[in-house]
JSON list of C-alpha atoms in Angstrom, two decimals:
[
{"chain": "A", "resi": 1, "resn": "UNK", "atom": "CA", "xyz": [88.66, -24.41, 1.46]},
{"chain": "A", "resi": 2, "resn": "UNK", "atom": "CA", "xyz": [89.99, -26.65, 4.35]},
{"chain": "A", "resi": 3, "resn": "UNK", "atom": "CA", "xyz": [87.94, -29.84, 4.77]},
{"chain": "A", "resi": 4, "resn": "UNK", "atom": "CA", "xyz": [87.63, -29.02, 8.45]},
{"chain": "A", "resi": 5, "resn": "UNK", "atom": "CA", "xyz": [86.55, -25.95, 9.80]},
{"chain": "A", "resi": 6, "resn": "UNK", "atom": "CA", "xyz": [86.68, -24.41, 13.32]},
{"chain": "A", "resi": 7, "resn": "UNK", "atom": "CA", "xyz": [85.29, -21.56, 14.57]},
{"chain": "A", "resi": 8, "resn": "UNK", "atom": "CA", "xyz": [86.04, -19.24, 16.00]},
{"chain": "A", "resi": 9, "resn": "UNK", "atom": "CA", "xyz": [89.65, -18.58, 15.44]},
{"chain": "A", "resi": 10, "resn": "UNK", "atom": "CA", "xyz": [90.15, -16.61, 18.17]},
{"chain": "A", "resi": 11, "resn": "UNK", "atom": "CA", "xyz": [88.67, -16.25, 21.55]},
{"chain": "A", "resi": 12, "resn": "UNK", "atom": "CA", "xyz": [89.42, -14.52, 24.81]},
{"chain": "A", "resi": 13, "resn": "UNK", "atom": "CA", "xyz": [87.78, -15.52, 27.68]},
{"chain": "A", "resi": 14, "resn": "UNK", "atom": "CA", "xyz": [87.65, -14.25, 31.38]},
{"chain": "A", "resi": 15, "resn": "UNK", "atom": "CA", "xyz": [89.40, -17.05, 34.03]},
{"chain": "A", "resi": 16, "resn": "UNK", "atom": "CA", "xyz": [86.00, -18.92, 35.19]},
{"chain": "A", "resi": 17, "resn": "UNK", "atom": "CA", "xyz": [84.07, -18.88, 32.15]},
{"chain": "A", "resi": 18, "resn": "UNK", "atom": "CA", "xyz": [82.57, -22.08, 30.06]},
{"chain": "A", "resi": 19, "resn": "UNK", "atom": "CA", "xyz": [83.97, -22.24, 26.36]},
{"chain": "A", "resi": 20, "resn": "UNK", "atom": "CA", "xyz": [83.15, -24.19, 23.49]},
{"chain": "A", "resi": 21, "resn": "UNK", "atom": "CA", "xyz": [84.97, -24.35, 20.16]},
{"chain": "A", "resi": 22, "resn": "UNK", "atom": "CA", "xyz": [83.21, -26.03, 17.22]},
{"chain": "A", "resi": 23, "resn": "UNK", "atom": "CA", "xyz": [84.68, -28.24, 14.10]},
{"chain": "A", "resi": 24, "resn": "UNK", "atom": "CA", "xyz": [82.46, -28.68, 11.47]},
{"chain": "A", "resi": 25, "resn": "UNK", "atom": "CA", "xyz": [83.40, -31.68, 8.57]},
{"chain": "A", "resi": 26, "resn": "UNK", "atom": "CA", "xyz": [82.04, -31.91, 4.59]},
{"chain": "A", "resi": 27, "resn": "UNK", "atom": "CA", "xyz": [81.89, -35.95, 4.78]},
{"chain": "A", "resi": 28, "resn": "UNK", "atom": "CA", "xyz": [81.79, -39.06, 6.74]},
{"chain": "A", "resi": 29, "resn": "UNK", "atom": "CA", "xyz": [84.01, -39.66, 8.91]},
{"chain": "A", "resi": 30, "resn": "UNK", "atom": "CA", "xyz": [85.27, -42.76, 11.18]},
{"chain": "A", "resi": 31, "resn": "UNK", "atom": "CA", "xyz": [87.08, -40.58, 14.33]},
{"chain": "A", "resi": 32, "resn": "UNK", "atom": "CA", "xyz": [87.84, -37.20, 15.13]},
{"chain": "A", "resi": 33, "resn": "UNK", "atom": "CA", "xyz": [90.40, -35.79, 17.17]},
{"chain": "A", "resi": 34, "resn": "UNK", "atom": "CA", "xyz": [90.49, -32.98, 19.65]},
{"chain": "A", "resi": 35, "resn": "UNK", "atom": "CA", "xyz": [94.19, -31.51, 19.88]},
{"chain": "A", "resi": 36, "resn": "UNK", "atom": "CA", "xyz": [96.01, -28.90, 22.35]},
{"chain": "A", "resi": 37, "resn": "UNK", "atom": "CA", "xyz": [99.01, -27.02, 21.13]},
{"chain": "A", "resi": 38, "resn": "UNK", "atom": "CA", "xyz": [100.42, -25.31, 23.97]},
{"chain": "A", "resi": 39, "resn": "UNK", "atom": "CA", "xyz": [102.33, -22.14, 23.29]},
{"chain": "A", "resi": 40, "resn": "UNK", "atom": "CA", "xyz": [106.04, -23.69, 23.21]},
{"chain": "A", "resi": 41, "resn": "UNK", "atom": "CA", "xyz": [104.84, -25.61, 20.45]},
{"chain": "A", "resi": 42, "resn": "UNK", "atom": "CA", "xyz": [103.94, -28.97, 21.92]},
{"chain": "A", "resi": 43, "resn": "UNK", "atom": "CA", "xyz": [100.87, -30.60, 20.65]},
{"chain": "A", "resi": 44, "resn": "UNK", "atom": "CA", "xyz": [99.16, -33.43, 23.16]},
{"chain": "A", "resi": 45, "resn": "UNK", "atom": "CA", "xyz": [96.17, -35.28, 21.93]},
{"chain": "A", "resi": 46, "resn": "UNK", "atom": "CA", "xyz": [93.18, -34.85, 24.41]},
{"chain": "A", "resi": 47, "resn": "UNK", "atom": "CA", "xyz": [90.54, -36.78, 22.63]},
{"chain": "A", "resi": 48, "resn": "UNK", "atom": "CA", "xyz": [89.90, -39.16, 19.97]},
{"chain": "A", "resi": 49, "resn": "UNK", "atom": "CA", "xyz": [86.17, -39.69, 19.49]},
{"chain": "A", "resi": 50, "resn": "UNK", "atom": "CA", "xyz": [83.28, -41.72, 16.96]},
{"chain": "A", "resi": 51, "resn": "UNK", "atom": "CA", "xyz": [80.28, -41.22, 18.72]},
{"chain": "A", "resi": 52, "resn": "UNK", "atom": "CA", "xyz": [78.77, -39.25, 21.84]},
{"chain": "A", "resi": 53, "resn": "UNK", "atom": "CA", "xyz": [80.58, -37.59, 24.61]},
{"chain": "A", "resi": 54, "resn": "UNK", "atom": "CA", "xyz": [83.95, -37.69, 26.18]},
{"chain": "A", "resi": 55, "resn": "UNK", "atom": "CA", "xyz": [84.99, -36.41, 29.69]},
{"chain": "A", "resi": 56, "resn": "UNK", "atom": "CA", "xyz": [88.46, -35.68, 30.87]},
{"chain": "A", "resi": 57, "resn": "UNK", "atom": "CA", "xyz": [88.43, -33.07, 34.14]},
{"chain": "A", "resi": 58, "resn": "UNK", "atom": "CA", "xyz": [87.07, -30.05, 32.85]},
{"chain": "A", "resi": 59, "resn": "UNK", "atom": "CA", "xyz": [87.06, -30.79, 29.06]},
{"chain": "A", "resi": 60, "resn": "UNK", "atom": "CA", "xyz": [84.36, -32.17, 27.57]},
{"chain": "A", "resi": 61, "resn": "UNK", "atom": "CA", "xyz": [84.21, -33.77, 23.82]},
{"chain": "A", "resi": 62, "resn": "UNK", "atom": "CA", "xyz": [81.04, -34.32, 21.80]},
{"chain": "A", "resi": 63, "resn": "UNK", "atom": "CA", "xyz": [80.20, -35.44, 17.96]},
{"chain": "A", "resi": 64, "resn": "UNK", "atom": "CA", "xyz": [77.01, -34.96, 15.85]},
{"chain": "A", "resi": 65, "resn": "UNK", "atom": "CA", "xyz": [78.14, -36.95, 13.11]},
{"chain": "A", "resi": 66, "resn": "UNK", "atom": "CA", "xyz": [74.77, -36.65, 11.38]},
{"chain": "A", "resi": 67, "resn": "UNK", "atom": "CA", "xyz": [75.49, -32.84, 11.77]},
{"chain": "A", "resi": 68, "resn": "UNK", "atom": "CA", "xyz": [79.09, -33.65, 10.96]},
{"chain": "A", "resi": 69, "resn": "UNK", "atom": "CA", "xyz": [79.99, -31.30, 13.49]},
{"chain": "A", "resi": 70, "resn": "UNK", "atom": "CA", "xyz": [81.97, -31.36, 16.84]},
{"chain": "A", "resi": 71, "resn": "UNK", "atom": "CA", "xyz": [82.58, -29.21, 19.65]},
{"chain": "A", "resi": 72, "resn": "UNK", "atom": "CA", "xyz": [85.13, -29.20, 22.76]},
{"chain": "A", "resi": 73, "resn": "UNK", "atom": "CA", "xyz": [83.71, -27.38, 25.94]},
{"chain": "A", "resi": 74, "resn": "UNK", "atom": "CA", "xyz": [86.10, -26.17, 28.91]},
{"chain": "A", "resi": 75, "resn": "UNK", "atom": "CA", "xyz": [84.33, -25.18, 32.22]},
{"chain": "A", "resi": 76, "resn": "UNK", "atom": "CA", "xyz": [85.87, -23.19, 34.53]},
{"chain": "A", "resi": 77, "resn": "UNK", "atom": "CA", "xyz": [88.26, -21.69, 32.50]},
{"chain": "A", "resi": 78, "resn": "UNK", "atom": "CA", "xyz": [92.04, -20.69, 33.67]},
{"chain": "A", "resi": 79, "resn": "UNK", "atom": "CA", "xyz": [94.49, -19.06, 32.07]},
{"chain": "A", "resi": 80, "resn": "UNK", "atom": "CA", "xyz": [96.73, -22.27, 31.88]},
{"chain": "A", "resi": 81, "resn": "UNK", "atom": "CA", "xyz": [94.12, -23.39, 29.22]},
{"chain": "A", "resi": 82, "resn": "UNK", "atom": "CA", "xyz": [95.55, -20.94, 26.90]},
{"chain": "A", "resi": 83, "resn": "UNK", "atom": "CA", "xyz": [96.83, -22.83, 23.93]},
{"chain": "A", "resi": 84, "resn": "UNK", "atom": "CA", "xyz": [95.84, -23.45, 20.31]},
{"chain": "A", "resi": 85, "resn": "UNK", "atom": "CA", "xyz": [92.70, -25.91, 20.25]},
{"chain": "A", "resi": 86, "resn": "UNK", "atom": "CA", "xyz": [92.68, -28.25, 16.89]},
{"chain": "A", "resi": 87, "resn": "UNK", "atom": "CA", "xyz": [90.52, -30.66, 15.50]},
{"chain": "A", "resi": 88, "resn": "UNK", "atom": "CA", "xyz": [91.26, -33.69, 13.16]},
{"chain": "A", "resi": 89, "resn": "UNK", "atom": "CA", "xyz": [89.38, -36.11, 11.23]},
{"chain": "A", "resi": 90, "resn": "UNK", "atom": "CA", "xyz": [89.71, -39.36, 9.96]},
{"chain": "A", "resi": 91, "resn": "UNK", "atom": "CA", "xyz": [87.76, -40.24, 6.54]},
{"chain": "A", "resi": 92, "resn": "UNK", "atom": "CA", "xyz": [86.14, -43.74, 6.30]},
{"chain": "A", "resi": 93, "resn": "UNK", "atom": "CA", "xyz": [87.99, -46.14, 4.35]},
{"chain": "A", "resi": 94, "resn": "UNK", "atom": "CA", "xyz": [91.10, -47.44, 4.90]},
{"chain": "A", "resi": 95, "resn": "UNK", "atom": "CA", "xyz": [92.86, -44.01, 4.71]},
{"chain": "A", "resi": 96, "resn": "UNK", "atom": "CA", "xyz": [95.56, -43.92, 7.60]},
{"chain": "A", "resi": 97, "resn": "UNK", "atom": "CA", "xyz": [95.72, -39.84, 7.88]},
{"chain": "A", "resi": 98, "resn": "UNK", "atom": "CA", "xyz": [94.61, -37.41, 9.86]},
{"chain": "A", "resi": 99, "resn": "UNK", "atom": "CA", "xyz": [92.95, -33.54, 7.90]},
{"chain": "A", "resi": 100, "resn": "UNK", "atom": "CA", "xyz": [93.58, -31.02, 10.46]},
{"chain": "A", "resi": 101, "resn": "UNK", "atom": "CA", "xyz": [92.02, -27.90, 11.31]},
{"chain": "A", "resi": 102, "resn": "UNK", "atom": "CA", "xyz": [93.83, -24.48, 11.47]},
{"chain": "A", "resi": 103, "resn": "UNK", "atom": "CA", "xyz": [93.30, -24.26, 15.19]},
{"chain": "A", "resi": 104, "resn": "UNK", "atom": "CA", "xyz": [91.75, -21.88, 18.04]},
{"chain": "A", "resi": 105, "resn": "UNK", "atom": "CA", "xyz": [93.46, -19.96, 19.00]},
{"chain": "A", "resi": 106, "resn": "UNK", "atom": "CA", "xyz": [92.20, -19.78, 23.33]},
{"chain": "A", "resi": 107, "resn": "UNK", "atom": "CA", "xyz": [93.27, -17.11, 25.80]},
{"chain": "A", "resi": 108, "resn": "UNK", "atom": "CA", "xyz": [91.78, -17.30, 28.90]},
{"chain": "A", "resi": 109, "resn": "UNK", "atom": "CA", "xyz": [92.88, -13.86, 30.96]},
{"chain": "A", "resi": 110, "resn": "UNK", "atom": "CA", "xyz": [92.72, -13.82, 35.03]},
{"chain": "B", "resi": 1, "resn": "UNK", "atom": "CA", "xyz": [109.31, -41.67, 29.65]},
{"chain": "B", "resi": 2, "resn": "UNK", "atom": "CA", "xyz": [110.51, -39.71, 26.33]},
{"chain": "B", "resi": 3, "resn": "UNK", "atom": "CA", "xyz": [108.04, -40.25, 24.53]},
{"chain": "B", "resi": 4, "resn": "UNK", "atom": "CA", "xyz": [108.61, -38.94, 20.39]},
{"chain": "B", "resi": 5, "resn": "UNK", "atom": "CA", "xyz": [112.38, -37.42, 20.53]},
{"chain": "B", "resi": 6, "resn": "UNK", "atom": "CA", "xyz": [113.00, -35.25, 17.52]},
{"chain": "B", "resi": 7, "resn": "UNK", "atom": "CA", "xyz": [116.74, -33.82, 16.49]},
{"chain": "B", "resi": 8, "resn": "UNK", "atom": "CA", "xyz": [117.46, -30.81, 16.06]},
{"chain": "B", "resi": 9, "resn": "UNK", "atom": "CA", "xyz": [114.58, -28.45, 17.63]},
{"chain": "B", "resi": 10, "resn": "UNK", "atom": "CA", "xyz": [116.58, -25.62, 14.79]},
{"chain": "B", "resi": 11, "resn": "UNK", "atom": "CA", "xyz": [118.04, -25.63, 11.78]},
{"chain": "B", "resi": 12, "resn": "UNK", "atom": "CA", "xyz": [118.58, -22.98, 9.34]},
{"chain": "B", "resi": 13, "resn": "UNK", "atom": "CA", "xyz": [119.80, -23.84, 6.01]},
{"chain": "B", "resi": 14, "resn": "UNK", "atom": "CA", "xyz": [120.89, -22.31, 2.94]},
{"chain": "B", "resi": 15, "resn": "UNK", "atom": "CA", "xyz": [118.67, -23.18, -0.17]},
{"chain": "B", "resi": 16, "resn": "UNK", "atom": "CA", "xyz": [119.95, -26.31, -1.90]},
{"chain": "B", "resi": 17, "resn": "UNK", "atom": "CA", "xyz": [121.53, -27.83, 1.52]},
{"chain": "B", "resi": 18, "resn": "UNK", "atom": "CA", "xyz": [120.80, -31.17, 2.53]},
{"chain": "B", "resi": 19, "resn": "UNK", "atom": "CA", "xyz": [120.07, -32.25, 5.95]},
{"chain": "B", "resi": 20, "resn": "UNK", "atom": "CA", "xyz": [117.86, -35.39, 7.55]},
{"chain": "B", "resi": 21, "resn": "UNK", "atom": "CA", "xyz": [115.65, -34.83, 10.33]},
{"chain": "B", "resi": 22, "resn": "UNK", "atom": "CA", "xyz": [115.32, -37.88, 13.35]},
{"chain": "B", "resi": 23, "resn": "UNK", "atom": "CA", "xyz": [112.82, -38.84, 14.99]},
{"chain": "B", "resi": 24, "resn": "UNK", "atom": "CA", "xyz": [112.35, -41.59, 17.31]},
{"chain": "B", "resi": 25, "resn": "UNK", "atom": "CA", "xyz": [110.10, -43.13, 19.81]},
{"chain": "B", "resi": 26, "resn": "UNK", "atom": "CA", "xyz": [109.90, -45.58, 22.52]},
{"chain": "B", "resi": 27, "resn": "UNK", "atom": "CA", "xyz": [106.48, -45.99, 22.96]},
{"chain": "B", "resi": 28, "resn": "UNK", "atom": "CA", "xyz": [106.58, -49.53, 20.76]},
{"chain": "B", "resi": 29, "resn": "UNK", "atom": "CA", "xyz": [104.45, -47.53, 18.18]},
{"chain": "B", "resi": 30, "resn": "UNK", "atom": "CA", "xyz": [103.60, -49.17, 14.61]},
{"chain": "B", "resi": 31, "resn": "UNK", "atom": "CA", "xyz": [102.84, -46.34, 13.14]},
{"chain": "B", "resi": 32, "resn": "UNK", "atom": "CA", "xyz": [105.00, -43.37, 12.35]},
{"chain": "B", "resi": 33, "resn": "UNK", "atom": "CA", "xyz": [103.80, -39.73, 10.78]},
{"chain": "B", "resi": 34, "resn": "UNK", "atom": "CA", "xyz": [105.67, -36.55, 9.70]},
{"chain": "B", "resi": 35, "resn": "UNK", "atom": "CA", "xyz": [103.95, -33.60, 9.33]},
{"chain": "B", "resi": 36, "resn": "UNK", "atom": "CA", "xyz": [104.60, -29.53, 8.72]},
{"chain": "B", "resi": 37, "resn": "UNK", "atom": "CA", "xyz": [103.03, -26.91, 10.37]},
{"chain": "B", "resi": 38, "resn": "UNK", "atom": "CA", "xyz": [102.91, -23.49, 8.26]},
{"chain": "B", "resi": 39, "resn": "UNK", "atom": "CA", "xyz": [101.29, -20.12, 9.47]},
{"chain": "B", "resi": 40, "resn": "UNK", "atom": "CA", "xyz": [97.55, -20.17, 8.73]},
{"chain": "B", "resi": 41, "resn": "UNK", "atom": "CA", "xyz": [97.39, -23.52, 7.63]},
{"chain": "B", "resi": 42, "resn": "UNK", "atom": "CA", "xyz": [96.52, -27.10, 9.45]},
{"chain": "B", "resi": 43, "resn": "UNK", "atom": "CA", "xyz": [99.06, -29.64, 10.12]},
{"chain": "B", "resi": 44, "resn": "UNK", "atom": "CA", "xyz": [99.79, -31.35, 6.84]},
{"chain": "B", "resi": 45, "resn": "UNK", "atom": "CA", "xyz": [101.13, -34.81, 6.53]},
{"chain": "B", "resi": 46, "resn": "UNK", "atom": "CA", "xyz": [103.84, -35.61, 4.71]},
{"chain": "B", "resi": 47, "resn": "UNK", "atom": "CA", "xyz": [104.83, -39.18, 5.05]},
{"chain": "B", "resi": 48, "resn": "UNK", "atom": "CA", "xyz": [103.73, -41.71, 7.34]},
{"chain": "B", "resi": 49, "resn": "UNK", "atom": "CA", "xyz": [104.79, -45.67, 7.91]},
{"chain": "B", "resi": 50, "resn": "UNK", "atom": "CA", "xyz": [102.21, -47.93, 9.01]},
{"chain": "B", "resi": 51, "resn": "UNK", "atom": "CA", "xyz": [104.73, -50.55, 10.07]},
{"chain": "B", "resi": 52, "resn": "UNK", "atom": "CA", "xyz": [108.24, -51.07, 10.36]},
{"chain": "B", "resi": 53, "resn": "UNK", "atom": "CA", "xyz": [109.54, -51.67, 6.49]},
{"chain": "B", "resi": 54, "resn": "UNK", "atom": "CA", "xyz": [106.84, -49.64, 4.86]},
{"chain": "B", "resi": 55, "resn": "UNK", "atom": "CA", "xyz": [106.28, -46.13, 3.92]},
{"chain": "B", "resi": 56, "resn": "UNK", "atom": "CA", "xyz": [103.84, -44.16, 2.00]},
{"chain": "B", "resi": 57, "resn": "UNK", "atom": "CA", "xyz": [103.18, -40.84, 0.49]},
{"chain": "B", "resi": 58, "resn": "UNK", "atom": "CA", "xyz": [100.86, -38.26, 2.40]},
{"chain": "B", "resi": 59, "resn": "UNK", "atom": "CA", "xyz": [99.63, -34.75, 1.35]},
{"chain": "B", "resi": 60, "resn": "UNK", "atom": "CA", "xyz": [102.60, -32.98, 0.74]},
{"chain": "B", "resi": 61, "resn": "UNK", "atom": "CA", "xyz": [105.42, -35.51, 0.08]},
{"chain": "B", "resi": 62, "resn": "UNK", "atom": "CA", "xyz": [107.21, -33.31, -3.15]},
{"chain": "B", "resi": 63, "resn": "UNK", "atom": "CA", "xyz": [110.84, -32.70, -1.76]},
{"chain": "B", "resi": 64, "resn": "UNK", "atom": "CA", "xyz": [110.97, -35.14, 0.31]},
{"chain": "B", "resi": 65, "resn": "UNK", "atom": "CA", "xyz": [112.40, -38.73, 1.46]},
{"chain": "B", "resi": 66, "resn": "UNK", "atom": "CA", "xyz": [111.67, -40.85, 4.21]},
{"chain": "B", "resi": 67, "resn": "UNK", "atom": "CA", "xyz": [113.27, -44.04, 5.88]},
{"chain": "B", "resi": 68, "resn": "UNK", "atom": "CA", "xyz": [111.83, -46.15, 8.40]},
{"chain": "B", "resi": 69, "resn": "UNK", "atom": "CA", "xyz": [115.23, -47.85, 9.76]},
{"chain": "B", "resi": 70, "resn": "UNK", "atom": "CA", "xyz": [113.71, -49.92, 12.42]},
{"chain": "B", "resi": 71, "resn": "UNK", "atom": "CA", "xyz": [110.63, -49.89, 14.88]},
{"chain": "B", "resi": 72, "resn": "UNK", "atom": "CA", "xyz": [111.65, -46.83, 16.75]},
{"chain": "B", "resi": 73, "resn": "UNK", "atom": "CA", "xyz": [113.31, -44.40, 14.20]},
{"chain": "B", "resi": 74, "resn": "UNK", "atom": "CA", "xyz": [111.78, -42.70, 11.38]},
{"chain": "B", "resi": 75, "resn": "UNK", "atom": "CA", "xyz": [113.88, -39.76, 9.85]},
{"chain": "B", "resi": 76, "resn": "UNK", "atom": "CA", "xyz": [112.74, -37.15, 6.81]},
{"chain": "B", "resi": 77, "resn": "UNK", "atom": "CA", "xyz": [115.46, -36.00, 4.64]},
{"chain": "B", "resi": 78, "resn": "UNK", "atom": "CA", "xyz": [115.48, -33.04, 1.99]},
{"chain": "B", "resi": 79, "resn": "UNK", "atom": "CA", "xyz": [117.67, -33.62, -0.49]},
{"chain": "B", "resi": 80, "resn": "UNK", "atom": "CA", "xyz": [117.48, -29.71, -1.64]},
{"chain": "B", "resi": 81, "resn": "UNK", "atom": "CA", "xyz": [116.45, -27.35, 0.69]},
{"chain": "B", "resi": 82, "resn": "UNK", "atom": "CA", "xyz": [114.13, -24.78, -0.66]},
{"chain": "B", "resi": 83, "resn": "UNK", "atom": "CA", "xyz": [112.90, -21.64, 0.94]},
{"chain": "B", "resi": 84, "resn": "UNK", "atom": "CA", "xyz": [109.46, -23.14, 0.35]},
{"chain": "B", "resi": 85, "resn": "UNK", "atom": "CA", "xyz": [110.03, -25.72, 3.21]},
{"chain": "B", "resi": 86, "resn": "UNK", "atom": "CA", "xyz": [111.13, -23.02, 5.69]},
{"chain": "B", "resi": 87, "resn": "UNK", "atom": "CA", "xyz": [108.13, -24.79, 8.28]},
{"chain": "B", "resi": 88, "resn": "UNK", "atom": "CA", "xyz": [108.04, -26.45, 11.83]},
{"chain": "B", "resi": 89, "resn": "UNK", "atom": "CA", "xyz": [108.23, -30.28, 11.27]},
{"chain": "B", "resi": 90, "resn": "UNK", "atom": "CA", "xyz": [106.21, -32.88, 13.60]},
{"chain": "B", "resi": 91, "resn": "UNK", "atom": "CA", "xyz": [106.92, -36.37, 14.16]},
{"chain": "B", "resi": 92, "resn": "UNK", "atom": "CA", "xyz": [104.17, -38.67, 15.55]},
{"chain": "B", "resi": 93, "resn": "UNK", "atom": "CA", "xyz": [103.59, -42.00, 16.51]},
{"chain": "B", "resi": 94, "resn": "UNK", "atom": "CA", "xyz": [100.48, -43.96, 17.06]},
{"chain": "B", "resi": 95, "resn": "UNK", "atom": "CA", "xyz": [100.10, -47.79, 18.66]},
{"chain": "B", "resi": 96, "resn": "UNK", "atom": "CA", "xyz": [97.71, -49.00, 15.59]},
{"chain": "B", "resi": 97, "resn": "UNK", "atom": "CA", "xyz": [97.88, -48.93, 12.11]},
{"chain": "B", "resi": 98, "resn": "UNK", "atom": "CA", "xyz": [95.40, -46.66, 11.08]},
{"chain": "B", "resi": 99, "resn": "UNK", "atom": "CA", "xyz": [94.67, -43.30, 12.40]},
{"chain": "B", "resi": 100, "resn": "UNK", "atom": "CA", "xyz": [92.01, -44.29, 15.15]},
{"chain": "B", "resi": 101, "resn": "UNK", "atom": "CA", "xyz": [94.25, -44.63, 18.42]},
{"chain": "B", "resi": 102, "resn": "UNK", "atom": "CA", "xyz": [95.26, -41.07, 20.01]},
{"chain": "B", "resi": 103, "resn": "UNK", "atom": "CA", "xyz": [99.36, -39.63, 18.18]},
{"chain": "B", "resi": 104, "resn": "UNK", "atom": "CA", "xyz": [101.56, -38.86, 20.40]},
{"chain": "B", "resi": 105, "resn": "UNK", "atom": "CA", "xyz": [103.51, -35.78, 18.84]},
{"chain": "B", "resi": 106, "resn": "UNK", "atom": "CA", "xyz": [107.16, -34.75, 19.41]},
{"chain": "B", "resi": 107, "resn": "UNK", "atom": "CA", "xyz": [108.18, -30.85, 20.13]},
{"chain": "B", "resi": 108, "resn": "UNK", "atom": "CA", "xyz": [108.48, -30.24, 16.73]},
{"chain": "B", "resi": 109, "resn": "UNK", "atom": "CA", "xyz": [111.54, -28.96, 14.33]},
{"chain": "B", "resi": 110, "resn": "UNK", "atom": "CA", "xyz": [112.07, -25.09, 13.74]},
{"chain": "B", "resi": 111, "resn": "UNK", "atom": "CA", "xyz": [113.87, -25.34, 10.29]},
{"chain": "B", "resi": 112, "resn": "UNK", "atom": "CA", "xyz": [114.30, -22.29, 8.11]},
{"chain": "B", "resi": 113, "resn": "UNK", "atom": "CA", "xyz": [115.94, -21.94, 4.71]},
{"chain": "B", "resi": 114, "resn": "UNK", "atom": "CA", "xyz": [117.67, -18.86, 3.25]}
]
């Protein structure tokens, strides 16, 4: 079982719509990352959050980490937001690694 | 701005070939990470460098070598190929020594073994 979960795996949205894909964690936890892969293969990091809500454009990064759980949002949705979505944690301690999810995969049609 | 450079973006090898993989960046980055993507499963690491002169052992570092030759370059070797590391191979870089500033990931290695 993967140490970090996301759901779902797979979602197709209409162009306009709000999305939100979660990551869920089993233990504390001193950052998470929110990752885009985009379907060439490039991955650019989007977010790196501890606490509270991020903002960049029309993505939007939050953390529970009492829930130990995360989720990215993307409002008005367009189809050049189709990529693989992936989240990565960093456990406390002096551990200098990232555990990665397996990814969303997002399309958004027109 | 370049970035992460990897070499090659394909390989195919026959099982029990050698070859190293390079990576560099130019981005004045401490810290240096290789990692392999596989179908189904997250991005593993397999060796990272904190700093120029050290190296250490991720998740999956079992047929595998590493070399940190200065700042900028940070290259992954297999000795033997095996079909088993037929993957897509990611370098990254990050400005601090642990994992809490944002990686900033190359376009990745298509390497397959036969």
């Amino acid at each position: 079982k993967n140490e970090v979960e996301q759901s779902p795996q797979n979602l197709t949205a209409q162009e306009g719509e709000f999305i939100t894909i979660n990551c869920s964690y089993s233990v504390g936890i001193s950052a998470l990352h929110w990752l885009q892969q985009h379907p060439g293969g490039g991955i650019v990091s989007l977010f790196m959050l501890s606490s509270g809500k991020k903002k960049h454009g029309r993505l939007i990064a939050t953390i529970n980490i009492q829930e130990k759980h995360s989720s990215l949002h993307i409002t008005a949705s367009h189809p050049r937001d189709s990529a693989v979505y992936i989240c990565a944690v960093i456990y406390g301690g002096a551990t200098n690694k990232l555990i990665f999810g397996t990814g969303t995969l997002l399309a958004v049609q027109p | 701005n370049a970035g992460v450079t990897q070499t090659p973006k394909f390989q195919v090898l026959k099982t029990g070939q050698s070859m190293t993989l390079q990576c560099a960046q130019d981005m004045n980055h401490n810290s240096m990470y290789w990692y392999r993507q596989d179908p189904g499963m997250g991005l593993r690491l397999i060796y990272y460098s904190a700093s120029e002169g050290t190296t250490d052992k991720g998740e999956v570092p079992n047929g595998y070598n590493v070399s940190r030759l200065n700042k900028r370059e940070f290259s992954l070797r297999l000795e033997s190929a095996a079909p088993s590391q037929t993957s897509v191979y990611f370098c990254a870089s990050s400005e601090g020594s642990y994992s809490n500033q944002p990686q900033h990931f190359g376009d990745g290695t298509r390497l397959s073994i036969l």
